[in-house]
Amino acid sequence: MKEIDLACAHFRQVLQEQIARVQTMAAEKTDFSHKDTVTIGLIPGDGIGPIIMQQAERVLKKLLAEEIADRKIKLKNIQGLTIENRLAVNQPVPEDVLKEIKTCDVLLKGPTTTPMGGKMESANVTLRRELDLYANVRPVCIPEEGIDWVFYRENTEGEYVLGSKGYELPGLAVDFKVTTDMGTRRIAHAAFTYAKNNGKNRVSIVTKANIMKKTDGKFTAVCHEVAEEFPGIMADDWYIDIMTANLVNPAIRNQFQVFVLPNLYGDIITDEAAQIQGGVGTAGSANIGDRYAMFEAIHGSAPRMVEEGLAEYANPTSILKAEAMLLRHICRADAAQKLEDALRLCKCTVTGTTDGATCKEFADELLSLLLDIQERS
Ligand code: IPM
Ligand code: MG
């Protein structure tokens, strides 16, 4: 049948591209502890993005004032990653914008709208792939419950890597899921290394390997192989369905520490975890690769809030937590600590509605707390 032949040709091309991708994986690591200048790209994004990013920029400028003045840190505003521009040029990340982005070392990015359906890939997915940001790190912390979770979500493979390259025949649609040894090894390594360096003794591998036998089977097996390099750390494996239940089971949930999971399960469970912490507006997210890293809010661009005229009431907590992660990543632990302390102390309540404070009011209080913290230190 001609249709099947065409589908096979598509599959052949997909396989060739994936094999080629694996060849490009090994990259040199950027060493921020010895880098003379660090360029931070600021990307406003869509919807509530520019509102929360404006406040995140104010806070960043305050925290890094001296190093910005000394030109050790450069801030670069990146324009053009808006849904209007992306649709106009029909590219998820316009070429000139990507070029600008690649001149930076790290990025702080506001949420970007992903069109539903159609062919346009999400800008997030494109950036994660183009910059090879393979580790999506999402911490969730509820000290009063003893919860201190860190999710290591594989960020460049799984269901996402070919999410826009599925295939349709009349009455039938197929998507592809890809798991590679190298791709799994590097995310597992990142998770176990984090555990080792942070006094954790357990890493939970979460898949659906009873059903996705090839891809998730490989993910589990490779994670266990990597675990052998970390003798003090227990590796246990779970299925994603029961793990989503475990996270809402107060009797056991605080026993989990570090999670490592394929892309889509990681996407879903980190929203659940963020909600347990107080809402998706409360969790930060880091996309880390060897050369580049990108930090962002865990939530989307909230077009509904914009339509309802509520954009200025958007909660900047998530992007500010991401900002603290960025500061730690570039070895500015002191500035990161100050920001985390100020976020903990900030009493200003943003609810996303007119009942709460505005995004700017939150940042105003945060900046005055930072001033107090800086004066005391
Ligand atoms: C996330 C988001 C993205 C994802 C979307 C915006 C493409 O949900 O960062 O978790 O699915 O990865
Ligand atoms: Mg998500």
Tab-separated table of C-alpha atoms and ligand atoms in Angstrom:
chain	number	residue	atom	x	y	z
A	1	MET	CA	0.000	0.000	0.000
A	2	LYS	CA	1.413	3.349	-1.042
A	3	GLU	CA	0.333	5.031	2.204
A	4	ILE	CA	2.266	2.515	4.276
A	5	ASP	CA	5.353	2.954	2.114
A	6	LEU	CA	5.191	6.705	2.662
A	7	ALA	CA	4.823	6.159	6.419
A	8	CYS	CA	7.836	3.835	6.399
A	9	ALA	CA	9.888	6.458	4.553
A	10	HIS	CA	8.902	8.977	7.231
A	11	PHE	CA	9.886	6.535	9.971
A	12	ARG	CA	13.223	5.883	8.298
A	13	GLN	CA	13.961	9.608	8.259
A	14	VAL	CA	12.925	9.980	11.884
A	15	LEU	CA	15.283	7.176	12.903
A	16	GLN	CA	18.168	8.678	10.939
A	17	GLU	CA	17.618	12.059	12.597
A	18	GLN	CA	17.522	10.492	16.043
A	19	ILE	CA	20.712	8.518	15.478
A	20	ALA	CA	22.369	11.755	14.297
A	21	ARG	CA	21.124	13.568	17.426
A	22	VAL	CA	22.846	11.072	19.701
A	23	GLN	CA	26.171	11.822	17.963
A	24	THR	CA	25.934	15.490	18.982
A	25	MET	CA	25.227	14.859	22.667
A	26	ALA	CA	28.652	15.007	24.284
A	27	ALA	CA	29.461	18.660	24.950
A	28	GLU	CA	31.930	20.563	27.055
A	29	LYS	CA	30.573	21.879	30.363
A	30	THR	CA	30.563	25.618	31.041
A	31	ASP	CA	32.477	26.277	34.259
A	32	PHE	CA	30.836	29.317	35.843
A	33	SER	CA	33.181	29.370	38.817
A	34	HIS	CA	36.009	30.447	36.507
A	35	LYS	CA	34.196	32.493	33.906
A	36	ASP	CA	35.187	36.189	33.666
A	37	THR	CA	31.880	37.419	32.281
A	38	VAL	CA	28.498	35.794	32.387
A	39	THR	CA	25.796	36.933	29.975
A	40	ILE	CA	22.239	36.502	31.188
A	41	GLY	CA	19.582	36.712	28.465
A	42	LEU	CA	16.170	37.984	29.540
A	43	ILE	CA	13.220	36.786	27.468
A	44	PRO	CA	9.841	38.350	28.340
A	45	GLY	CA	7.611	35.779	26.597
A	46	ASP	CA	3.825	36.096	26.110
A	47	GLY	CA	0.716	36.741	28.162
A	48	ILE	CA	1.648	37.426	31.775
A	49	GLY	CA	5.311	36.783	30.845
A	50	PRO	CA	6.386	40.424	30.356
A	51	ILE	CA	4.650	41.412	33.640
A	52	ILE	CA	6.427	38.847	35.818
A	53	MET	CA	9.713	39.238	33.928
A	54	GLN	CA	9.727	43.009	34.486
A	55	GLN	CA	9.736	42.409	38.246
A	56	ALA	CA	12.239	39.544	37.977
A	57	GLU	CA	14.589	41.914	36.113
A	58	ARG	CA	14.265	44.591	38.819
A	59	VAL	CA	15.174	42.026	41.465
A	60	LEU	CA	18.084	40.641	39.430
A	61	LYS	CA	19.503	44.140	38.865
A	62	LYS	CA	19.333	44.797	42.587
A	63	LEU	CA	21.022	41.516	43.543
A	64	LEU	CA	23.804	41.798	40.967
A	65	ALA	CA	24.215	45.600	40.948
A	66	GLU	CA	27.948	45.573	41.668
A	67	GLU	CA	28.845	42.855	39.209
A	68	ILE	CA	26.726	44.499	36.513
A	69	ALA	CA	28.570	47.784	37.140
A	70	ASP	CA	31.903	45.923	36.947
A	71	ARG	CA	30.766	44.244	33.711
A	72	LYS	CA	31.289	40.793	35.209
A	73	ILE	CA	27.634	40.156	34.545
A	74	LYS	CA	25.910	41.350	31.394
A	75	LEU	CA	22.145	41.431	31.050
A	76	LYS	CA	20.837	41.147	27.510
A	77	ASN	CA	17.205	41.741	26.602
A	78	ILE	CA	16.111	39.319	23.919
A	79	GLN	CA	13.210	40.557	21.802
A	80	GLY	CA	11.040	38.706	19.329
A	81	LEU	CA	10.103	35.500	21.148
A	82	THR	CA	6.422	36.397	21.101
A	83	ILE	CA	3.557	34.337	19.765
A	84	GLU	CA	2.751	37.079	17.203
A	85	ASN	CA	6.283	37.115	15.811
A	86	ARG	CA	6.625	33.331	15.893
A	87	LEU	CA	3.390	32.901	13.941
A	88	ALA	CA	4.356	35.700	11.513
A	89	VAL	CA	7.645	34.022	10.558
A	90	ASN	CA	6.222	30.531	11.057
A	91	GLN	CA	9.081	29.389	13.293
A	92	PRO	CA	8.742	28.275	16.928
A	93	VAL	CA	11.921	30.225	17.732
A	94	PRO	CA	12.720	32.710	14.934
A	95	GLU	CA	16.214	32.182	13.570
A	96	ASP	CA	17.530	35.640	14.485
A	97	VAL	CA	16.184	35.245	18.022
A	98	LEU	CA	17.884	31.861	18.401
A	99	LYS	CA	21.144	33.415	17.253
A	100	GLU	CA	20.858	36.108	19.930
A	101	ILE	CA	19.988	33.496	22.542
A	102	LYS	CA	23.103	31.515	21.679
A	103	THR	CA	25.285	34.529	22.498
A	104	CYS	CA	24.146	34.221	26.144
A	105	ASP	CA	25.323	31.740	28.774
A	106	VAL	CA	22.101	31.428	30.724
A	107	LEU	CA	18.549	32.604	30.169
A	108	LEU	CA	15.671	33.721	32.314
A	109	LYS	CA	12.545	33.190	30.299
A	110	GLY	CA	8.924	34.196	30.758
A	111	PRO	CA	6.260	31.704	29.637
A	112	THR	CA	5.660	31.427	25.892
A	113	THR	CA	2.290	30.448	24.455
A	114	THR	CA	2.105	27.068	22.712
A	115	PRO	CA	-0.526	26.966	19.975
A	116	MET	CA	-2.758	23.889	20.373
A	117	GLY	CA	-2.874	21.559	17.346
A	118	GLY	CA	-1.371	22.710	14.048
A	119	LYS	CA	2.251	22.119	13.231
A	120	MET	CA	3.978	24.828	15.257
A	121	GLU	CA	6.236	23.332	17.908
A	122	SER	CA	6.328	24.818	21.396
A	123	ALA	CA	9.133	27.392	21.804
A	124	ASN	CA	10.103	25.609	25.027
A	125	VAL	CA	10.565	22.320	23.278
A	126	THR	CA	12.579	23.958	20.473
A	127	LEU	CA	14.848	25.775	22.922
A	128	ARG	CA	15.372	22.693	25.047
A	129	ARG	CA	16.386	20.792	21.937
A	130	GLU	CA	18.456	23.533	20.219
A	131	LEU	CA	20.391	24.298	23.411
A	132	ASP	CA	20.426	20.626	24.445
A	133	LEU	CA	18.958	21.385	27.874
A	134	TYR	CA	18.531	17.808	28.948
A	135	ALA	CA	17.795	18.150	32.643
A	136	ASN	CA	14.585	19.786	33.761
A	137	VAL	CA	15.096	20.313	37.486
A	138	ARG	CA	12.064	21.202	39.593
A	139	PRO	CA	12.314	21.438	43.375
A	140	VAL	CA	9.218	21.322	45.576
A	141	CYS	CA	9.584	22.042	49.263
A	142	ILE	CA	7.056	22.072	52.118
A	143	PRO	CA	9.187	22.341	55.260
A	144	GLU	CA	6.283	22.003	57.732
A	145	GLU	CA	5.491	18.590	56.229
A	146	GLY	CA	9.095	17.493	55.858
A	147	ILE	CA	8.730	17.475	52.067
A	148	ASP	CA	11.892	18.248	50.116
A	149	TRP	CA	11.531	16.839	46.628
A	150	VAL	CA	13.622	17.466	43.537
A	151	PHE	CA	12.400	16.182	40.197
A	152	TYR	CA	14.907	15.412	37.448
A	153	ARG	CA	12.782	15.266	34.342
A	154	GLU	CA	14.460	14.166	31.112
A	155	ASN	CA	13.915	17.169	28.879
A	156	THR	CA	15.004	16.404	25.322
A	157	GLU	CA	13.641	12.955	24.470
A	158	GLY	CA	10.665	10.748	25.265
A	159	GLU	CA	7.295	11.808	23.945
A	160	TYR	CA	8.484	15.344	23.195
A	161	VAL	CA	11.365	14.961	20.785
A	162	LEU	CA	9.110	13.909	17.914
A	163	GLY	CA	5.920	15.429	19.291
A	164	SER	CA	5.460	17.467	16.115
A	165	LYS	CA	6.613	14.667	13.812
A	166	GLY	CA	3.904	12.092	14.314
A	167	TYR	CA	2.192	10.533	11.324
A	168	GLU	CA	-1.386	10.289	10.113
A	169	LEU	CA	-3.003	7.811	7.794
A	170	PRO	CA	-6.722	7.930	7.050
A	171	GLY	CA	-8.471	7.178	10.350
A	172	LEU	CA	-5.222	6.554	12.231
A	173	ALA	CA	-2.621	8.672	13.994
A	174	VAL	CA	0.780	7.627	15.333
A	175	ASP	CA	3.199	9.515	17.569
A	176	PHE	CA	6.709	8.428	18.461
A	177	LYS	CA	8.487	8.146	21.787
A	178	VAL	CA	12.274	7.945	21.823
A	179	THR	CA	14.618	6.880	24.624
A	180	THR	CA	18.367	6.590	24.139
A	181	ASP	CA	21.080	5.134	26.336
A	182	MET	CA	23.088	8.345	26.283
A	183	GLY	CA	20.093	10.571	26.880
A	184	THR	CA	19.019	8.490	29.867
A	185	ARG	CA	22.501	8.127	31.266
A	186	ARG	CA	23.087	11.872	31.433
A	187	ILE	CA	19.792	12.673	33.191
A	188	ALA	CA	20.294	9.778	35.619
A	189	HIS	CA	23.816	10.990	36.273
A	190	ALA	CA	22.540	14.486	36.996
A	191	ALA	CA	19.927	13.146	39.450
A	192	PHE	CA	22.306	10.831	41.321
A	193	THR	CA	25.034	13.493	41.430
A	194	TYR	CA	22.546	15.947	42.927
A	195	ALA	CA	21.570	13.323	45.520
A	196	LYS	CA	25.198	12.641	46.381
A	197	ASN	CA	26.165	16.312	46.672
A	198	ASN	CA	23.143	17.191	48.778
A	199	GLY	CA	23.121	14.455	51.384
A	200	LYS	CA	20.233	12.492	49.866
A	201	ASN	CA	20.229	8.715	49.994
A	202	ARG	CA	17.358	7.795	47.711
A	203	VAL	CA	16.531	8.332	44.045
A	204	SER	CA	13.179	7.101	42.760
A	205	ILE	CA	12.957	6.114	39.104
A	206	VAL	CA	9.430	6.670	37.783
A	207	THR	CA	8.164	5.194	34.489
A	208	LYS	CA	5.395	3.034	33.059
A	209	ALA	CA	7.767	0.261	32.033
A	210	ASN	CA	5.071	-2.403	32.380
A	211	ILE	CA	3.351	-0.850	29.337
A	212	MET	CA	5.998	1.178	27.493
A	213	LYS	CA	8.286	-1.798	27.506
A	214	LYS	CA	11.001	-0.659	25.120
A	215	THR	CA	11.419	3.018	25.953
A	216	ASP	CA	10.579	3.047	29.661
A	217	GLY	CA	12.176	-0.371	30.038
A	218	LYS	CA	15.432	1.118	28.758
A	219	PHE	CA	15.023	4.196	30.960
A	220	THR	CA	14.676	2.066	34.104
A	221	ALA	CA	17.532	-0.271	33.183
A	222	VAL	CA	19.968	2.551	32.362
A	223	CYS	CA	19.049	4.427	35.572
A	224	HIS	CA	19.848	1.285	37.580
A	225	GLU	CA	23.178	0.977	35.769
A	226	VAL	CA	24.047	4.555	36.692
A	227	ALA	CA	22.915	3.881	40.290
A	228	GLU	CA	25.732	1.359	40.605
A	229	GLU	CA	28.208	4.241	40.371
A	230	PHE	CA	26.603	5.726	43.508
A	231	PRO	CA	26.842	3.021	46.176
A	232	GLY	CA	25.474	5.079	49.104
A	233	ILE	CA	22.260	5.917	47.299
A	234	MET	CA	19.252	3.625	47.103
A	235	ALA	CA	17.537	3.450	43.711
A	236	ASP	CA	13.934	2.271	43.690
A	237	ASP	CA	11.574	2.156	40.741
A	238	TRP	CA	7.891	2.964	40.568
A	239	TYR	CA	5.134	3.273	38.011
A	240	ILE	CA	3.890	6.763	37.321
A	241	ASP	CA	0.260	6.014	38.189
A	242	ILE	CA	0.973	4.871	41.735
A	243	MET	CA	3.544	7.629	42.181
A	244	THR	CA	0.923	10.286	41.404
A	245	ALA	CA	-1.144	8.668	44.182
A	246	ASN	CA	1.866	8.518	46.539
A	247	LEU	CA	2.378	12.259	46.234
A	248	VAL	CA	-1.061	12.882	47.722
A	249	ASN	CA	-0.594	10.250	50.432
A	250	PRO	CA	0.553	12.146	53.548
A	251	ALA	CA	1.592	8.881	55.238
A	252	ILE	CA	4.501	8.255	52.877
A	253	ARG	CA	5.100	11.227	50.637
A	254	ASN	CA	7.792	12.875	52.717
A	255	GLN	CA	9.987	9.783	52.381
A	256	PHE	CA	10.685	10.524	48.718
A	257	GLN	CA	13.667	12.733	47.934
A	258	VAL	CA	14.882	12.803	44.346
A	259	PHE	CA	12.922	11.602	41.333
A	260	VAL	CA	14.190	10.819	37.858
A	261	LEU	CA	11.659	10.375	35.067
A	262	PRO	CA	11.048	10.510	31.331
A	263	ASN	CA	9.806	13.726	29.801
A	264	LEU	CA	5.992	13.492	29.772
A	265	TYR	CA	5.585	11.881	33.196
A	266	GLY	CA	7.937	14.540	34.542
A	267	ASP	CA	5.826	17.246	32.959
A	268	ILE	CA	2.637	15.982	34.547
A	269	ILE	CA	3.873	15.035	37.997
A	270	THR	CA	5.718	18.327	38.514
A	271	ASP	CA	2.470	20.250	38.067
A	272	GLU	CA	0.896	17.950	40.654
A	273	ALA	CA	3.824	18.451	43.031
A	274	ALA	CA	3.756	22.224	42.543
A	275	GLN	CA	0.045	22.235	43.302
A	276	ILE	CA	0.698	20.341	46.555
A	277	GLN	CA	3.209	23.051	47.451
A	278	GLY	CA	0.612	25.773	46.937
A	279	GLY	CA	0.009	26.101	43.202
A	280	VAL	CA	1.842	26.005	39.901
A	281	GLY	CA	2.702	29.666	40.460
A	282	THR	CA	4.942	28.678	43.355
A	283	ALA	CA	7.557	26.409	41.766
A	284	GLY	CA	10.674	27.305	39.794
A	285	SER	CA	12.079	25.334	36.914
A	286	ALA	CA	15.595	24.935	35.529
A	287	ASN	CA	16.483	23.518	32.112
A	288	ILE	CA	20.121	22.564	32.303
A	289	GLY	CA	22.529	21.456	29.635
A	290	ASP	CA	26.305	21.260	29.530
A	291	ARG	CA	26.830	24.521	27.623
A	292	TYR	CA	23.627	26.529	28.277
A	293	ALA	CA	20.915	26.683	30.915
A	294	MET	CA	17.480	28.262	30.890
A	295	PHE	CA	15.387	29.123	33.927
A	296	GLU	CA	11.668	29.675	33.828
A	297	ALA	CA	8.395	29.619	35.705
A	298	ILE	CA	6.727	26.225	35.823
A	299	HIS	CA	3.399	27.685	34.667
A	300	GLY	CA	2.190	28.894	31.274
A	301	SER	CA	1.440	32.342	29.848
A	302	ALA	CA	-2.102	32.440	31.344
A	303	PRO	CA	-3.887	34.031	28.356
A	304	ARG	CA	-7.154	33.853	30.332
A	305	MET	CA	-5.767	36.204	32.978
A	306	VAL	CA	-4.783	38.652	30.248
A	307	GLU	CA	-8.233	38.447	28.597
A	308	GLU	CA	-9.904	39.088	31.940
A	309	GLY	CA	-7.698	42.127	32.566
A	310	LEU	CA	-5.940	40.435	35.497
A	311	ALA	CA	-2.404	40.248	34.086
A	312	GLU	CA	-0.946	42.681	36.625
A	313	TYR	CA	-2.155	40.358	39.406
A	314	ALA	CA	0.032	37.508	38.152
A	315	ASN	CA	2.161	35.790	40.785
A	316	PRO	CA	5.916	36.287	40.172
A	317	THR	CA	6.958	33.662	42.768
A	318	SER	CA	7.658	30.918	40.256
A	319	ILE	CA	9.895	33.051	38.025
A	320	LEU	CA	11.676	34.428	41.115
A	321	LYS	CA	12.371	30.904	42.356
A	322	ALA	CA	13.733	30.145	38.894
A	323	GLU	CA	15.871	33.279	39.208
A	324	ALA	CA	17.329	31.957	42.473
A	325	MET	CA	18.141	28.682	40.692
A	326	LEU	CA	19.849	30.660	37.916
A	327	LEU	CA	21.973	32.498	40.480
A	328	ARG	CA	23.046	29.214	42.087
A	329	HIS	CA	23.834	27.755	38.669
A	330	ILE	CA	26.216	30.611	37.832
A	331	CYS	CA	27.881	30.200	41.258
A	332	ARG	CA	26.270	33.282	42.865
A	333	ALA	CA	25.058	31.268	45.876
A	334	ASP	CA	25.134	34.302	48.143
A	335	ALA	CA	22.730	36.297	45.963
A	336	ALA	CA	20.551	33.194	45.528
A	337	GLN	CA	20.340	32.711	49.293
A	338	LYS	CA	19.311	36.331	49.800
A	339	LEU	CA	16.560	35.992	47.240
A	340	GLU	CA	15.327	32.701	48.738
A	341	ASP	CA	15.330	34.238	52.240
A	342	ALA	CA	13.411	37.283	51.023
A	343	LEU	CA	10.882	35.065	49.238
A	344	ARG	CA	10.320	33.129	52.468
A	345	LEU	CA	9.831	36.320	54.454
A	346	CYS	CA	7.588	38.072	51.946
A	347	LYS	CA	4.088	38.315	53.406
A	348	CYS	CA	2.500	39.927	50.365
A	349	THR	CA	-0.233	37.638	49.031
A	350	VAL	CA	-0.816	37.414	45.305
A	351	THR	CA	-3.958	35.461	44.439
A	352	GLY	CA	-4.171	36.065	40.707
A	353	THR	CA	-7.340	38.123	41.258
A	354	THR	CA	-8.126	41.677	42.379
A	355	ASP	CA	-8.449	40.324	45.962
A	356	GLY	CA	-4.684	39.917	46.115
A	357	ALA	CA	-1.663	42.149	45.632
A	358	THR	CA	-0.296	42.970	42.200
A	359	CYS	CA	2.887	41.480	40.824
A	360	LYS	CA	4.635	44.844	41.280
A	361	GLU	CA	3.442	45.201	44.886
A	362	PHE	CA	4.917	41.773	45.632
A	363	ALA	CA	8.247	42.786	44.094
A	364	ASP	CA	8.212	46.104	45.990
A	365	GLU	CA	7.953	44.257	49.306
A	366	LEU	CA	10.558	41.732	48.210
A	367	LEU	CA	13.002	44.505	47.263
A	368	SER	CA	12.594	46.203	50.606
A	369	LEU	CA	13.208	42.864	52.351
A	370	LEU	CA	16.331	42.417	50.222
A	371	LEU	CA	17.533	45.819	51.313
A	372	ASP	CA	17.148	44.783	54.985
A	373	ILE	CA	18.932	41.471	54.340
A	374	GLN	CA	21.768	43.224	52.467
A	375	GLU	CA	22.193	45.817	55.241
A	376	ARG	CA	22.398	43.082	57.861
A	377	SER	CA	25.023	41.078	55.978
B	1	IPM	C1	6.456	22.719	31.140
B	1	IPM	C2	5.373	23.094	30.178
B	1	IPM	C3	5.854	22.783	28.762
B	1	IPM	C4	6.052	21.296	28.667
B	1	IPM	C5	4.946	23.286	27.639
B	1	IPM	C6	4.713	24.776	27.749
B	1	IPM	C7	5.496	22.919	26.302
B	1	IPM	O1	4.193	22.432	30.475
B	1	IPM	O2	7.542	23.297	31.061
B	1	IPM	O3	6.218	21.872	31.994
B	1	IPM	O4	5.131	20.560	28.368
B	1	IPM	O5	7.182	20.878	28.900
B	2	MG	MG	4.263	21.321	32.270
